[in-house]
Amino acid sequence: MTEVLPETKSGGTGGGALLEVENLQVEFHTRAGVAKAVNGVTYSVNAGETLAVLGESGSGKSVTAQTIMGILDIPPGKIVGGEIRFRGTDLLKLPEDERRKVRGEGIAMIFQDALSALNPVFPVGWQIAEMFRMHRGMSRADAKKKAVELMDRVRIPAAKDRVSDYPHQFSGGMRQRIMIAMSIALDPEVLIADEPTTALDVTVQAQIMELLAELQRESNMGLILITHDLGVVADVADKIAVMYGGRIVENASVHDLYRNPAHPYTKGLLESIPRVDLKGQELYAIKGMPPNLLDMPTGCAFNPRCPYRQEKCVTDVPPLHTISGTRGSACHFWREVLDGDAQ
Amino acid sequence: MATPSEVVLEVRDLVKHFPLTQGILYRRQIGAIKAVDGVSFDLHRGETLGIVGESGCGKSTLAKLLMALEKPTSGKVLVNGKDIAAAKGSELKHMRRNIQMVMQDPYTSLNPRMTVGDIVGEPFEIHQGVAPKGDRRKRVQELLEVVGLNPDHINRYPHQFSGGQRQRIGIARGLALQPEIIICDEPVSALDVSIQAQVMNLLDSLQKEFNLAYIFIAHDLSVVRHISDRVAVMYLGKMVEVGKDSDIYDRPSHPYTQALLSAVPVPDPEGREQRERIILKGDPPSPANPPSGCRFRTRCWKAQDICAEQEPLLEIRPKSGDHPSACHFAESEDVVHVN
Ligand SMILES: Nc1ncnc2c1ncn2[C@@H]1O[C@H](COP(=O)(O)OP(=O)(O)O)[C@@H](O)[C@H]1O
Ligand SMILES: Nc1ncnc2c1ncn2[C@@H]1O[C@H](COP(=O)(O)OP(=O)(O)O)[C@@H](O)[C@H]1O
Ligand code: SF4
Ligand code: SF4
Ligand SMILES: [Mg+2]
Ligand SMILES: [Mg+2]
């Protein structure tokens, strides 16, 4: 077992994956100070694979995704370091016109809030068709035909009749389908779904997750699913990257992570799920609050909340240790965590 | 749970229709949104009744009716046996004191220009005489302590607190008048997973300490199960099934309950390939124009002709497993294992 510093190639990335993010660092320069929103993120996804990115709000999940897509607001954002390799090419070094081609055709993204991501003043069919007009130079008529096809494919009932309707005329679930239609229009190899079902009812969530799984099976896309829902992750993920305070704190296969978490934060999250055999008892709760990016704890960002904390945790930032092939944990005491002896 | 005889809240055939109007100059009523359409239940002292259902099914409207923030179209809400609609003056004030609410969004439900002390102490201003003026500051500090906040932070403003702490401020305010009933409308939905557990534990310990009765509305079914003694399932303004938490979760008999439970992803990847799932088609119909007979029939896989013709009443049925179910073909079945 080797200790690898986050600056170098580290635990959790198999070499040569379809999309590899390595030690990405993004800052926001604000009046209140510099926020290191993404502070060493390393993860990867392959064709046909589902990577779940798990973490509470503010942990840097969306900023990482926006940086991959090249839609980060710069300024106030600033990419300070790291690489984003797509088919081996570092996207951060590409000129903007080549980058634009990757967006949509190589990597596409859907967002939590479909209503604000869609343009309210254009019919949904027109918005889907525009992908084909802009990227494929299709005629209006052909593009519209493709739009109807796509609306059918994402199972919007009576697609032909609804192609000229506006976003507000659709329910939340249907709008999310329209966004999915737009995102898969150009057959991307990687789809990033940023909390695609967080705003939806469980019944509609089940429909959308089933649709995504089906599209993935058909086209063998790599899927990066950003979520804070431990149920959704257990249901669909092949592997998981857990984020805390802008960093990856654990990388693991779905079965390893749920069976035996290697980071105290992951362990705490899993223990705080209400379980029927614990009904009537106090829930396990991680104490304290998520860190303030402008006032991060020294050493390990999780140390004020951690039941495993020792002196070293307050002084030294834990690197992302490689536990085995694709498993990593950014905890000095991952061995003790795996063995389950809290202090 | 207390002895079932002590009913603190009785709800009988409660209906709320919002008028649907057309025209700008002369507004004509062209229909009604049947947000709550004939809901009845009892709430016992010290008990938690969970309420679940898809968004738009009328949960928040029901909460507002119980708080007397909305006037019912028809039906009754009785607090300790007294009709809230018939009460006037000091009696109404006293009844209102007795039911308090904790809302979903700790970010917008607190006035940003008021200090925590003013927010938590405001009920004392409205209900003069509960705490003499000289005592109020001390009472507020006690309340902050009860909900796990630092009493020295009494002069701080909401933005100086995290989401979980703001929810605690809302809870402290709800407790100020020592109510018997607290209505929690999605109290932990806006909070991070790690903070949710803290707030749930707080609600639980306050209930034990003050023998509070809760109406707990949430869309996270495992959270509802954890805290509830009984659970009611709503669909398009009606209760379709109600029972003890184990009745609803382990022996659901209404197809809608079964579908809802089966849609909840299980936080355990073992055996996920074998899991079967009922996936409902489409969205619920509009409450302005609900289907005839059984309102669930447009999405129900068991629907027969009778379902369009005759409304199934919420009652115990031969195969509903000892608890009421509003389905002609109710048959209890352990569909899934939601924790
Ligand atoms: N445009 C911005 N300006 C300043 N700070 C930002 C901006 N976008 C995001 N941040 C900050 O970056 C951090 C990470 O945000 P985000 O990636 O959206 O979190 P997550 O998606 O995990 O909830 C947050 O603290 C957020 O406030
Ligand atoms: N003040 C109102 N005027 C008109 N319609 C309303 C009003 N409040 C709620 N509704 C409608 O009543 C139905 C039930 O809403 P609500 O009680 O908020 O549901 P839930 O809380 O279960 O999501 C919805 O169709 C909603 O649009
Ligand atoms: S490094 Fe220390 S504080 Fe951080 S998670 Fe590990 S044990 Fe806890
Ligand atoms: S009454 Fe009929 S339509 Fe309604 S839930 Fe039962 S079987 Fe389905
Ligand atoms: Mg986000
Ligand atoms: Mg509501």
Coordinates of C-alpha atoms in Angstrom, one line a residue, chain A residues 7 24 39 68 135 144 197 201 215 259 281 287 307:
Chain A
E7 CA -0.5 16.5 -6.3
L24 CA -8.7 19.9 -10.1
N39 CA -9.5 21.8 -3.9
I68 CA -15.6 20.0 -16.9
H135 CA -24.0 21.6 -34.6
K144 CA -37.8 19.8 -36.2
T197 CA -34.3 14.4 -9.7
D201 CA -41.4 13.5 -6.5
L215 CA -30.5 5.7 -22.7
R259 CA -20.4 -2.5 2.9
Q281 CA -34.2 5.4 19.0
K287 CA -22.2 16.5 14.9
P307 CA -15.0 10.8 15.9

